[in-house]
mmCIF file of C-alpha atoms and ligand atoms in Angstrom:
data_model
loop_
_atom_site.group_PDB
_atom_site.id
_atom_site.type_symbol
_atom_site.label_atom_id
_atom_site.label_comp_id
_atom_site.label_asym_id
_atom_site.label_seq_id
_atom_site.Cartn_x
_atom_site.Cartn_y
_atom_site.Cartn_z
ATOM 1 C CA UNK Q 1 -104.721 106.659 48.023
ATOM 2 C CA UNK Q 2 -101.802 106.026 50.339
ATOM 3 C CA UNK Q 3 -98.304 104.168 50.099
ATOM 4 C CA UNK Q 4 -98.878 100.823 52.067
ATOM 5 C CA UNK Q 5 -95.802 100.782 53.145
ATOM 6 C CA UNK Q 6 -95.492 104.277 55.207
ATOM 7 C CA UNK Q 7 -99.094 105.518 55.004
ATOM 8 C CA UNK Q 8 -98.034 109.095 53.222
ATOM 9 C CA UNK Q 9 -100.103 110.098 49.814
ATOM 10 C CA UNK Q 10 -99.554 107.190 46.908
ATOM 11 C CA UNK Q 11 -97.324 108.436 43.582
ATOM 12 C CA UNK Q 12 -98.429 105.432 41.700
ATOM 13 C CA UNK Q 13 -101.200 103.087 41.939
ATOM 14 C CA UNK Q 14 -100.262 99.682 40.383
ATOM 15 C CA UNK Q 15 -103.424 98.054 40.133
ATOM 16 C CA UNK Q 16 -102.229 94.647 38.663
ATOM 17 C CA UNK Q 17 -100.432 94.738 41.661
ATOM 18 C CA UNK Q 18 -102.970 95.630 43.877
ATOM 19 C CA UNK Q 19 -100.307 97.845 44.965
ATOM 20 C CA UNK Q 20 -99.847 102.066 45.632
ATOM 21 C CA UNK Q 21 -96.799 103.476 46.927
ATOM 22 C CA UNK Q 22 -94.926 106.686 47.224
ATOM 23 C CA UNK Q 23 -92.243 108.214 45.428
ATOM 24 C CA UNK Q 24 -89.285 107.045 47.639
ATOM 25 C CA UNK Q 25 -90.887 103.552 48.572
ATOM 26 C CA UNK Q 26 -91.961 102.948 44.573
ATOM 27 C CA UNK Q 27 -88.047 104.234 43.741
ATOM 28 C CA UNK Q 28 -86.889 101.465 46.142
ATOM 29 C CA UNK Q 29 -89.258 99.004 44.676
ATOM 30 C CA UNK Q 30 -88.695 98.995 41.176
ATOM 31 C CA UNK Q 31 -84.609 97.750 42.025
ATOM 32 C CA UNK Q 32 -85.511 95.432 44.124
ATOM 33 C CA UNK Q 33 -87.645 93.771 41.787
ATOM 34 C CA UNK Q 34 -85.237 93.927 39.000
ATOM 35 C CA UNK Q 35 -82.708 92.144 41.689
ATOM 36 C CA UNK Q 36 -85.428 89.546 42.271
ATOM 37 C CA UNK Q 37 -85.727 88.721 38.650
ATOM 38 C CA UNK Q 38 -82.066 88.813 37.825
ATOM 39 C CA UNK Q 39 -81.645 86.202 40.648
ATOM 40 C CA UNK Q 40 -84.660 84.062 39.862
ATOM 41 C CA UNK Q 41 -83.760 83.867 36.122
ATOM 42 C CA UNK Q 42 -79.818 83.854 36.836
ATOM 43 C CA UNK Q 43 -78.921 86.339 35.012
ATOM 44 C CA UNK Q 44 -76.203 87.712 36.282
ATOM 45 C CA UNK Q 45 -73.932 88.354 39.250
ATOM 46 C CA UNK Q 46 -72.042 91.128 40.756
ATOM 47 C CA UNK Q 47 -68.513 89.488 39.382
ATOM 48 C CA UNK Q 48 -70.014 89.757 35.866
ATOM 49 C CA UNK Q 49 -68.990 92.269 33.530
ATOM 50 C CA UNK Q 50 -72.575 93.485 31.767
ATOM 51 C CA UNK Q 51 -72.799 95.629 28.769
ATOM 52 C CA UNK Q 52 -76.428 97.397 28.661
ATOM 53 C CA UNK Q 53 -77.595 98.437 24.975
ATOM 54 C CA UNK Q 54 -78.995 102.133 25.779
ATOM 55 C CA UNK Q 55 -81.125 103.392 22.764
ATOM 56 C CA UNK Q 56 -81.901 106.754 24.458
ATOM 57 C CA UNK Q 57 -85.458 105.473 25.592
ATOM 58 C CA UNK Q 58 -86.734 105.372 29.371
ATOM 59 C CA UNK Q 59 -86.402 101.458 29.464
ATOM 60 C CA UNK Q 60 -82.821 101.178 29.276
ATOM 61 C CA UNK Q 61 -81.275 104.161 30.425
ATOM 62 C CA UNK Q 62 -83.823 103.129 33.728
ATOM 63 C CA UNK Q 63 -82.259 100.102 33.531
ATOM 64 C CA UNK Q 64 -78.539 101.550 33.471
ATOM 65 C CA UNK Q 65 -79.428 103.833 36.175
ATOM 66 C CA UNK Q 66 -80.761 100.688 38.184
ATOM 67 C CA UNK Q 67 -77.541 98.162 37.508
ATOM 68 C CA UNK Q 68 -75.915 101.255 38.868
ATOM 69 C CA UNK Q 69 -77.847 101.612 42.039
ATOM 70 C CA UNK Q 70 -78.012 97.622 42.658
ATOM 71 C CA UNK Q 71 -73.680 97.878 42.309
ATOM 72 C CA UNK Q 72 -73.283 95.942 39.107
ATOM 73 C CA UNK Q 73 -70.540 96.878 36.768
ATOM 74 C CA UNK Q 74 -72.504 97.801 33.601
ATOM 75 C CA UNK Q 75 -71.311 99.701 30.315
ATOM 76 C CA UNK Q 76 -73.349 100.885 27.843
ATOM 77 C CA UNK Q 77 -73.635 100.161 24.442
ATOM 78 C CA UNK Q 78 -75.307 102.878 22.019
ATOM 79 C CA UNK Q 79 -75.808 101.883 18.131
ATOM 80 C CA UNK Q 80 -76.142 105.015 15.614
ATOM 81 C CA UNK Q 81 -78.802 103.813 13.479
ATOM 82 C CA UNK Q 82 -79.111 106.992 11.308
ATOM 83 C CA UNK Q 83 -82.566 107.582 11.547
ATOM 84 C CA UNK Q 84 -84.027 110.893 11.456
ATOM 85 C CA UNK Q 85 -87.126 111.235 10.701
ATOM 86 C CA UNK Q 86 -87.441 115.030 11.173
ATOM 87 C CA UNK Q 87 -87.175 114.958 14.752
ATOM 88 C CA UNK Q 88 -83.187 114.166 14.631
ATOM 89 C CA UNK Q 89 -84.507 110.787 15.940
ATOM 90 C CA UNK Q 90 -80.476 108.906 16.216
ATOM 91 C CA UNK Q 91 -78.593 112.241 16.943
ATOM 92 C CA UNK Q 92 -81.019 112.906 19.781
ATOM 93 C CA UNK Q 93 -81.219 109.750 21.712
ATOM 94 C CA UNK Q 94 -77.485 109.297 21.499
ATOM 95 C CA UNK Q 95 -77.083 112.762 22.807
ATOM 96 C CA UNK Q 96 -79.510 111.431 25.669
ATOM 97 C CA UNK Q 97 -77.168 108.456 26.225
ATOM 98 C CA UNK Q 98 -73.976 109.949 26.194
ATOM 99 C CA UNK Q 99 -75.932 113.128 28.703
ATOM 100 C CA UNK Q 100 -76.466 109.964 31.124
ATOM 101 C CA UNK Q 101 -73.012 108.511 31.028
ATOM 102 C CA UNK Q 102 -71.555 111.848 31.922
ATOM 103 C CA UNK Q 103 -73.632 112.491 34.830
ATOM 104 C CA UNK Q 104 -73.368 109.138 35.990
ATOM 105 C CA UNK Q 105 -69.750 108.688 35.718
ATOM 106 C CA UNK Q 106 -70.325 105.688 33.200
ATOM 107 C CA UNK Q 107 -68.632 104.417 30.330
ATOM 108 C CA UNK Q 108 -70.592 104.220 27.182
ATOM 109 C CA UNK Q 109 -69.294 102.548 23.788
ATOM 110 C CA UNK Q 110 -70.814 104.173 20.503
ATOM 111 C CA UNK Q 111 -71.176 102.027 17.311
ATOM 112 C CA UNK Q 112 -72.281 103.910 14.181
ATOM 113 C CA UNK Q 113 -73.710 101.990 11.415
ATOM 114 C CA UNK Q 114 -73.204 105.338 8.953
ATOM 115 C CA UNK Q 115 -69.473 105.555 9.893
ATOM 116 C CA UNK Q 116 -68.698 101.739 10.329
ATOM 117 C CA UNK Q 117 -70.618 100.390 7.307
ATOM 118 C CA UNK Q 118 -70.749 103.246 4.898
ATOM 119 C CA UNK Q 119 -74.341 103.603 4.990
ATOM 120 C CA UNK Q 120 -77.023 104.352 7.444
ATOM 121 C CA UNK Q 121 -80.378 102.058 8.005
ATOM 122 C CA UNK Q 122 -82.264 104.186 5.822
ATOM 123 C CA UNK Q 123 -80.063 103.858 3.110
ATOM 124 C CA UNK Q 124 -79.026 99.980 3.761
ATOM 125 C CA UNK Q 125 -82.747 99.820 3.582
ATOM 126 C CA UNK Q 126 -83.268 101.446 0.184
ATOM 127 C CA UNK Q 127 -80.862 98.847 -1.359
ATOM 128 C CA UNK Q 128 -82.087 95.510 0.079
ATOM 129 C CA UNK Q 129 -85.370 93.454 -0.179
ATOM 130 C CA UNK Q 130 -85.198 93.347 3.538
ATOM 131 C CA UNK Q 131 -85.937 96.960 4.077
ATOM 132 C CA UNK Q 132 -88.407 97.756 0.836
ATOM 133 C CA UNK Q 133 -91.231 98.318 3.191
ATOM 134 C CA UNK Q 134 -89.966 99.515 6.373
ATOM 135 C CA UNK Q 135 -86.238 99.763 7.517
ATOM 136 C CA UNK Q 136 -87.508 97.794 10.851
ATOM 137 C CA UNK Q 137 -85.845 94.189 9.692
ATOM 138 C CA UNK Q 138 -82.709 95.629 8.483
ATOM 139 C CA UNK Q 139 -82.571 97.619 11.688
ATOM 140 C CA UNK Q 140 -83.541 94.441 14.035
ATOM 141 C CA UNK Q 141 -80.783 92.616 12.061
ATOM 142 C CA UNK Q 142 -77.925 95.291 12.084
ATOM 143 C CA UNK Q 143 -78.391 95.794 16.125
ATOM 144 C CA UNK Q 144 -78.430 92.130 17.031
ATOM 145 C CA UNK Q 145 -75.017 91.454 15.074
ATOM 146 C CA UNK Q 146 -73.810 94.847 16.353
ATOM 147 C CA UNK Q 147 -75.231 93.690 19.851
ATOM 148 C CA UNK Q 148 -73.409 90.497 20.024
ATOM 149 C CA UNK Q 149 -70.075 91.501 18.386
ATOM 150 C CA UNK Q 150 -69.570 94.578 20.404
ATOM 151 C CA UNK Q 151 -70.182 92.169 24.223
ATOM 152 C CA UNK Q 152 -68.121 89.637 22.266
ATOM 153 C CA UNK Q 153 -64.897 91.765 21.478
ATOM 154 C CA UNK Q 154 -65.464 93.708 24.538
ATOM 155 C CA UNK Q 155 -65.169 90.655 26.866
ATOM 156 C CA UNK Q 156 -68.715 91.047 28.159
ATOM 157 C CA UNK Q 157 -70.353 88.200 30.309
ATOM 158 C CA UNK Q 158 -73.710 88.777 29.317
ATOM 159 C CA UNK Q 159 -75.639 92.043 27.466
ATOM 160 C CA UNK Q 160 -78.572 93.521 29.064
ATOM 161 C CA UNK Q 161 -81.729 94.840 26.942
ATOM 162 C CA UNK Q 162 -84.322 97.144 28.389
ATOM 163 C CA UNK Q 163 -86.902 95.133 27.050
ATOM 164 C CA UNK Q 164 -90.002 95.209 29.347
ATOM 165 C CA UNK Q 165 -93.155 93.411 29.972
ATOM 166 C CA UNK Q 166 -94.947 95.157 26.991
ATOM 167 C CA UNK Q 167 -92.353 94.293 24.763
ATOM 168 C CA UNK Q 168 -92.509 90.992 25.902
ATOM 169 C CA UNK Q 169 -96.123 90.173 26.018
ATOM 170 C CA UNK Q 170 -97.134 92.045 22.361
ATOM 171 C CA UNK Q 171 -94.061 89.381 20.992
ATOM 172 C CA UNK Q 172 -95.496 86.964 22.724
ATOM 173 C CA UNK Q 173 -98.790 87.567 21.608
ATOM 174 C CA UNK Q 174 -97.423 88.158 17.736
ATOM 175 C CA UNK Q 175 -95.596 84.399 18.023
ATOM 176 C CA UNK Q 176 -98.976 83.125 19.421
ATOM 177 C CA UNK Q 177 -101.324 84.395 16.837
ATOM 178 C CA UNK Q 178 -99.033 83.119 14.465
ATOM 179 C CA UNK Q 179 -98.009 79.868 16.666
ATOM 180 C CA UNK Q 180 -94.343 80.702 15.665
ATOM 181 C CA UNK Q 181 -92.887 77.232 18.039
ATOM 182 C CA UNK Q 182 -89.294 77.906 16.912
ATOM 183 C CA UNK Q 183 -89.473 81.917 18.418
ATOM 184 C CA UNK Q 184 -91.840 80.457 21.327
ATOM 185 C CA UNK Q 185 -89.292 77.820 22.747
ATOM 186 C CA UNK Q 186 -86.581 80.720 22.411
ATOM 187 C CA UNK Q 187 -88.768 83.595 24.034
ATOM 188 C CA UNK Q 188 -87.804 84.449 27.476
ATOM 189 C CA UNK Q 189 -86.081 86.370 30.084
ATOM 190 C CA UNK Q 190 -82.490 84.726 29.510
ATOM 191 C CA UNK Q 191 -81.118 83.732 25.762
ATOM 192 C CA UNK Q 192 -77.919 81.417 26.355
ATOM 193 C CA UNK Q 193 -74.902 81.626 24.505
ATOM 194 C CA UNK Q 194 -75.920 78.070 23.285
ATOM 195 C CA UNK Q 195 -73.726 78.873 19.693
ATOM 196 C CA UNK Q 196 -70.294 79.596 19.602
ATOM 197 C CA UNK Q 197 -69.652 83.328 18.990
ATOM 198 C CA UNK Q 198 -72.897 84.028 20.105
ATOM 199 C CA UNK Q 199 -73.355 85.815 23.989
ATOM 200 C CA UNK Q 200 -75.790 85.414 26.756
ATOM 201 C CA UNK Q 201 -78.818 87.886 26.414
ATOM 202 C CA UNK Q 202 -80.839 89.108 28.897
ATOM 203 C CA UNK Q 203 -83.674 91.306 29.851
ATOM 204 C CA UNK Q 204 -83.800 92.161 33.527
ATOM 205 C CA UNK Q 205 -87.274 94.244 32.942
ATOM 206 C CA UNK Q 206 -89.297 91.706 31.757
ATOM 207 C CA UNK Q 207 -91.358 91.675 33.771
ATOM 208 C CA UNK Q 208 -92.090 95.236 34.483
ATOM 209 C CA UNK Q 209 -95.050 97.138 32.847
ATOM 210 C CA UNK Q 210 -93.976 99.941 30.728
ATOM 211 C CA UNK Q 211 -96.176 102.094 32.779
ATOM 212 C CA UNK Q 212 -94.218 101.724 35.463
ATOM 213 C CA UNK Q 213 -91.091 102.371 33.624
ATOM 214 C CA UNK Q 214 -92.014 105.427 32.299
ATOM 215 C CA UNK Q 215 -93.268 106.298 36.005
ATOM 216 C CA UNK Q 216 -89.565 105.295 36.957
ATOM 217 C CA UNK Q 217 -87.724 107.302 34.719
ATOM 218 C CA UNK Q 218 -89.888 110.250 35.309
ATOM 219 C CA UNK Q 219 -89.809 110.320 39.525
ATOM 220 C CA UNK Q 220 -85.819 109.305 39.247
ATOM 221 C CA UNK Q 221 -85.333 112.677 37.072
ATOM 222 C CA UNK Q 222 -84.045 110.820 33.964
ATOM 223 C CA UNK Q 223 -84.048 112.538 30.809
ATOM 224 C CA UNK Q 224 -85.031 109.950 27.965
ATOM 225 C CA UNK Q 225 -86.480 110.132 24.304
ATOM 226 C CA UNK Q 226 -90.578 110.122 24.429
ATOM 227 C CA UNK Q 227 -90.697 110.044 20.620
ATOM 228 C CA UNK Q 228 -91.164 106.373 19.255
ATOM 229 C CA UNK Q 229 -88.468 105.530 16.475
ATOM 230 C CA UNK Q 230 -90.194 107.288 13.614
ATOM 231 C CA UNK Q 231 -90.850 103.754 11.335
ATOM 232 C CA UNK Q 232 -92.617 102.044 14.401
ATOM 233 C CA UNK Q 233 -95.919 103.645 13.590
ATOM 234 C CA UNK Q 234 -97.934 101.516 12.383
ATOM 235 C CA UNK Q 235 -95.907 98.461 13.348
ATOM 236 C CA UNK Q 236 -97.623 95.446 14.463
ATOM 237 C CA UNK Q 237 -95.545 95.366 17.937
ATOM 238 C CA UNK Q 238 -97.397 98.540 18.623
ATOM 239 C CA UNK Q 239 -100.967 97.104 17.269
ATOM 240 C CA UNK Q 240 -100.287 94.005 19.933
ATOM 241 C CA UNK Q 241 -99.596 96.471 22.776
ATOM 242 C CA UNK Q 242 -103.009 98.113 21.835
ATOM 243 C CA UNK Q 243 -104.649 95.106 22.481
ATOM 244 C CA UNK Q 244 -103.555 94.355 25.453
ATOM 245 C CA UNK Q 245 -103.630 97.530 26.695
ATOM 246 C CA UNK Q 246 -107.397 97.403 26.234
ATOM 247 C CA UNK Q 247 -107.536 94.000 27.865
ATOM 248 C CA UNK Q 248 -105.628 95.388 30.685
ATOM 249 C CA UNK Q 249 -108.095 98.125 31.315
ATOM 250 C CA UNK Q 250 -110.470 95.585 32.105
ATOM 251 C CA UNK Q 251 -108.444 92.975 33.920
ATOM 252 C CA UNK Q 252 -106.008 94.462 35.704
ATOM 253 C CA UNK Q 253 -102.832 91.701 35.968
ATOM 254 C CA UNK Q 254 -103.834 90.340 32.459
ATOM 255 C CA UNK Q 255 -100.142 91.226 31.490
ATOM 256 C CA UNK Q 256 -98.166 89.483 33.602
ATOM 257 C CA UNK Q 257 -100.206 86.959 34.151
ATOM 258 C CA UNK Q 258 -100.143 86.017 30.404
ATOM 259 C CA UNK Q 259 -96.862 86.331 30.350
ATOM 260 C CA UNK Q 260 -95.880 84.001 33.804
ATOM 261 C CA UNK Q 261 -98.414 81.501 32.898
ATOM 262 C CA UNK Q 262 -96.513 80.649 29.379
ATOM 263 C CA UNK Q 263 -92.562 80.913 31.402
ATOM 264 C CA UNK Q 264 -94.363 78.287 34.165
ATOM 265 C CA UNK Q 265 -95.908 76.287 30.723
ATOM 266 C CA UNK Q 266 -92.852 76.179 29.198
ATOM 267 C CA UNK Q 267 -90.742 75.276 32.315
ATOM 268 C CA UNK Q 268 -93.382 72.602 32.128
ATOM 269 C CA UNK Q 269 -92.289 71.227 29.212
ATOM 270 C CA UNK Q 270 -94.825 72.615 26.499
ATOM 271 C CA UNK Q 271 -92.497 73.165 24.122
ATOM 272 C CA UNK Q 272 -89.996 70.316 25.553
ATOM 273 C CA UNK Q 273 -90.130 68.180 21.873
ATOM 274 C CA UNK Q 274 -89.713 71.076 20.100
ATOM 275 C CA UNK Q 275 -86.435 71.310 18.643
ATOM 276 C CA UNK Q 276 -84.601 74.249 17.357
ATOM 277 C CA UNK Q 277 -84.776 73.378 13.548
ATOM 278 C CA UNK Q 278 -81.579 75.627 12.548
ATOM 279 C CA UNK Q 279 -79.439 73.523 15.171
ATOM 280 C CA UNK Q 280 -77.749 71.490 12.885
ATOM 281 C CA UNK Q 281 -77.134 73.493 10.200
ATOM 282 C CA UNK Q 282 -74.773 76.615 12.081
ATOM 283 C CA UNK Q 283 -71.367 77.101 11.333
ATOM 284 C CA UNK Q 284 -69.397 80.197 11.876
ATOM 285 C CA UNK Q 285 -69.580 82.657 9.381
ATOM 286 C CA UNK Q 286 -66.521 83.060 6.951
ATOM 287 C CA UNK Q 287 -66.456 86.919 7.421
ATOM 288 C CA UNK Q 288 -67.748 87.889 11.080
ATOM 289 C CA UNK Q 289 -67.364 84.518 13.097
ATOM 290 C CA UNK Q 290 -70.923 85.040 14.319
ATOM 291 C CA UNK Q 291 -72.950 81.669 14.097
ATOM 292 C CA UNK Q 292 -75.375 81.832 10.829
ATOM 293 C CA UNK Q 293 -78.033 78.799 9.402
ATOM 294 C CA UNK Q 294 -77.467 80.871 6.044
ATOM 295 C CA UNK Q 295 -75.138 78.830 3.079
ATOM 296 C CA UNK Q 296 -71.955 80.853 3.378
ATOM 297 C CA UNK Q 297 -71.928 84.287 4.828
ATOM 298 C CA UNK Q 298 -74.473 85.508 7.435
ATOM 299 C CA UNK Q 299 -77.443 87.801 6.524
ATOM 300 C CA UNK Q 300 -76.075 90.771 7.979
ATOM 301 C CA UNK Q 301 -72.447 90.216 6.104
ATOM 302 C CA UNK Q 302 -74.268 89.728 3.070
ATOM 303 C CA UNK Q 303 -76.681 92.930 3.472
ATOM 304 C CA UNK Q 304 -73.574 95.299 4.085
ATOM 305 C CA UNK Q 305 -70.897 93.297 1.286
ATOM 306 C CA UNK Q 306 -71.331 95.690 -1.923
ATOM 307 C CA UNK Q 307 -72.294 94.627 -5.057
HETATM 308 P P1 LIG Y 1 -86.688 98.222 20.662
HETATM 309 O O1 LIG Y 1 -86.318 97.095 19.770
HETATM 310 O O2 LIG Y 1 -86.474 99.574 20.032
HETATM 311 O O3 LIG Y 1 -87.982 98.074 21.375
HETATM 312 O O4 LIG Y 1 -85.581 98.198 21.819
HETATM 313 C C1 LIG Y 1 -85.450 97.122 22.674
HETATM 314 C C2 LIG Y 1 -84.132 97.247 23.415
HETATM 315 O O5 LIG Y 1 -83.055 97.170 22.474
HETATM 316 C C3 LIG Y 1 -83.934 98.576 24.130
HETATM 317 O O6 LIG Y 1 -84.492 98.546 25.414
HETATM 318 C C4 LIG Y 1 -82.430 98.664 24.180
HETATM 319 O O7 LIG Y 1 -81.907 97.873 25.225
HETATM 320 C C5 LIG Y 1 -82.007 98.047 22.853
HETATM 321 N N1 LIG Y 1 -81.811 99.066 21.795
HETATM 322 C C6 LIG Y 1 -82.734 99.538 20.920
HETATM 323 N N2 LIG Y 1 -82.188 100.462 20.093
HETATM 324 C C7 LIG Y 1 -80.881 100.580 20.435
HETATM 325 C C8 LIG Y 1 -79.776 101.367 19.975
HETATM 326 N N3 LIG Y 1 -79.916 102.225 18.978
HETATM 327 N N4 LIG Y 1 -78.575 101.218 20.588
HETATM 328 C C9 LIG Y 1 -78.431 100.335 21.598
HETATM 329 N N5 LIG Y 1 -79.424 99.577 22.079
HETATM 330 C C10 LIG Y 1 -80.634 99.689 21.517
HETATM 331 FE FE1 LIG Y 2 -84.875 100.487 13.978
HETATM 332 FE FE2 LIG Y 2 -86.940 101.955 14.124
HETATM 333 S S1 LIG Y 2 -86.222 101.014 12.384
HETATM 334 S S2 LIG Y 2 -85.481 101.556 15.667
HETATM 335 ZN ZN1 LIG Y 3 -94.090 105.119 51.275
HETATM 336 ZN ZN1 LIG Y 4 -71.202 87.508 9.112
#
């Protein structure tokens, strides 16, 4: 197999895009597609000040590395979550994060939940309904409000996820299943700051296959976290990407095509009539100013308040 664009031998064969390349053409490639996509969804510019969430995985240290390459001022943002799972799970990934930052000459903020909040997600986890099963919706919950409040007080434009097409797609697929309209209309590459206190969100890998990303990270040298967080197994997100991992075996593009086809459907106005149902309802809440549908204090306010 050879690169199309200089004829030496192919590193990676992309199949859904009927496309092989070579290590220097595919390290060119994968930028300027990010580029495309943060234009086409306008997500950004080079004036904005972006503040990347790094969790120590190949996604978004890739896409630090990348902001960096394409000249965009981006900081990152790692959250200690306190998870070890006998693999040092946290400690290692933020050792990752803060190994990139160094070598890159970047500036990385560190939030931990164990030193901020007096307790780590394990142990939030133990004392809430949320987390009786699996510390995953405490988790979700602690790094969105960490997310948001961290771009907000920083004086952030937007914040950047590594979120990729197989992220994207297995949601999509869970909200489909389960014809979830109210996630559905809000699914997508860009979420505006449409609340006060709330900031713009966006995922400039959306629609890149993991694959790919890992091939990324690997050919660019960047050392990540291969270890899944250590409560994922099992998780449905992962059961979704099985699925269409298998479907993508057998037609090659399925991916992205599922994932285009409901952007262009919704653009079309599938989902125009459907209203968000919390609209009315938000106010600010009393203790962190971040918008909440709850009576009184937000979820996570009321998760780390002690009895
Ligand atoms: P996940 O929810 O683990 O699939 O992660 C999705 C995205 O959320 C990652 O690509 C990161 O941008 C961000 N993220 C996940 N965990 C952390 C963390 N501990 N600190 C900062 N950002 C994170
Ligand atoms: Fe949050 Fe696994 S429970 S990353
Ligand atoms: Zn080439
Ligand atoms: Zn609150």
């Amino acid at each position: 197999m050879k690169c199309v664009k200089c004829g030496q031998k192919a590193a990676i064969n992309m199949r859904h895009h009927k496309l092989a390349l070579c290590k220097d053409h595919f390290l060119e490639w994968i930028p300027a597609q990010t580029q495309r996509f943060i234009e086409k969804y306008r997500m950004f510019s080079l004036q904005d000040k972006v503040l990347v969430a790094v969790s120590g995985g190949k996604d978004s240290l890739s896409l630090w590395d990348i902001l960096q390459r394409l000249g965009y001022q981006a900081d990152g943002l790692y959250i200690g979550l306190g998870i070890d799972g006998g693999i040092g799970y946290s400690n290692e990934s933020q050792r990752l994060c803060e190994e990139f930052a160094k070598s890159h000459g970047l500036r990385l903020r560190v939030v931990s939940v164990g030193a901020e909040f007096g307790e780590t997600i394990p142990e939030l986890s133990l004392r809430t309904i949320r987390g009786k099963e699996k510390p995953c919706a405490v988790c979700g919950l602690t790094k969105r409000h960490i997310m948001n409040r961290a771009a907000r007080d920083g004086g952030y434009d937007v914040l950047a996820t590594g979120h990729n097409l197989d992220d994207e797609t297995a949601t999509l697929l869970g909200n489909t299943l389960n014809w979830i309209p109210g996630y559905l209309v809000r699914q997508g590459p860009v979420l505006e700051a449409d609340k006060p206190g709330l900031v713009r969100k966006v995922k400039p890998l959306c629609r890149i296959y993991e694959r790919d990303m890992a091939a990324y990270a690997i050919l660019r040298g960047i050392e990540y976290i291969y270890e899944e967080c250590p409560h994922a197994v099992g998780s449905n997100s992962i059961f979704y990407k099985e699925l269409l991992n298998n479907l993508e075996a057998e037609r090659p593009g399925a991916k992205i095509n599922f994932y285009v086809a409901f952007l262009q459907a919704k653009e079309n106005g599938l989902f125009a009539a459907q209203a968000d149902p919390d609209l009315d309802k938000l106010h600010a809440c009393p203790s962190c100013g971040q918008p909440t549908s709850a009576p009184g204090m937000c979820a996570f306010c009321r998760m780390t308040a002690k009895a």
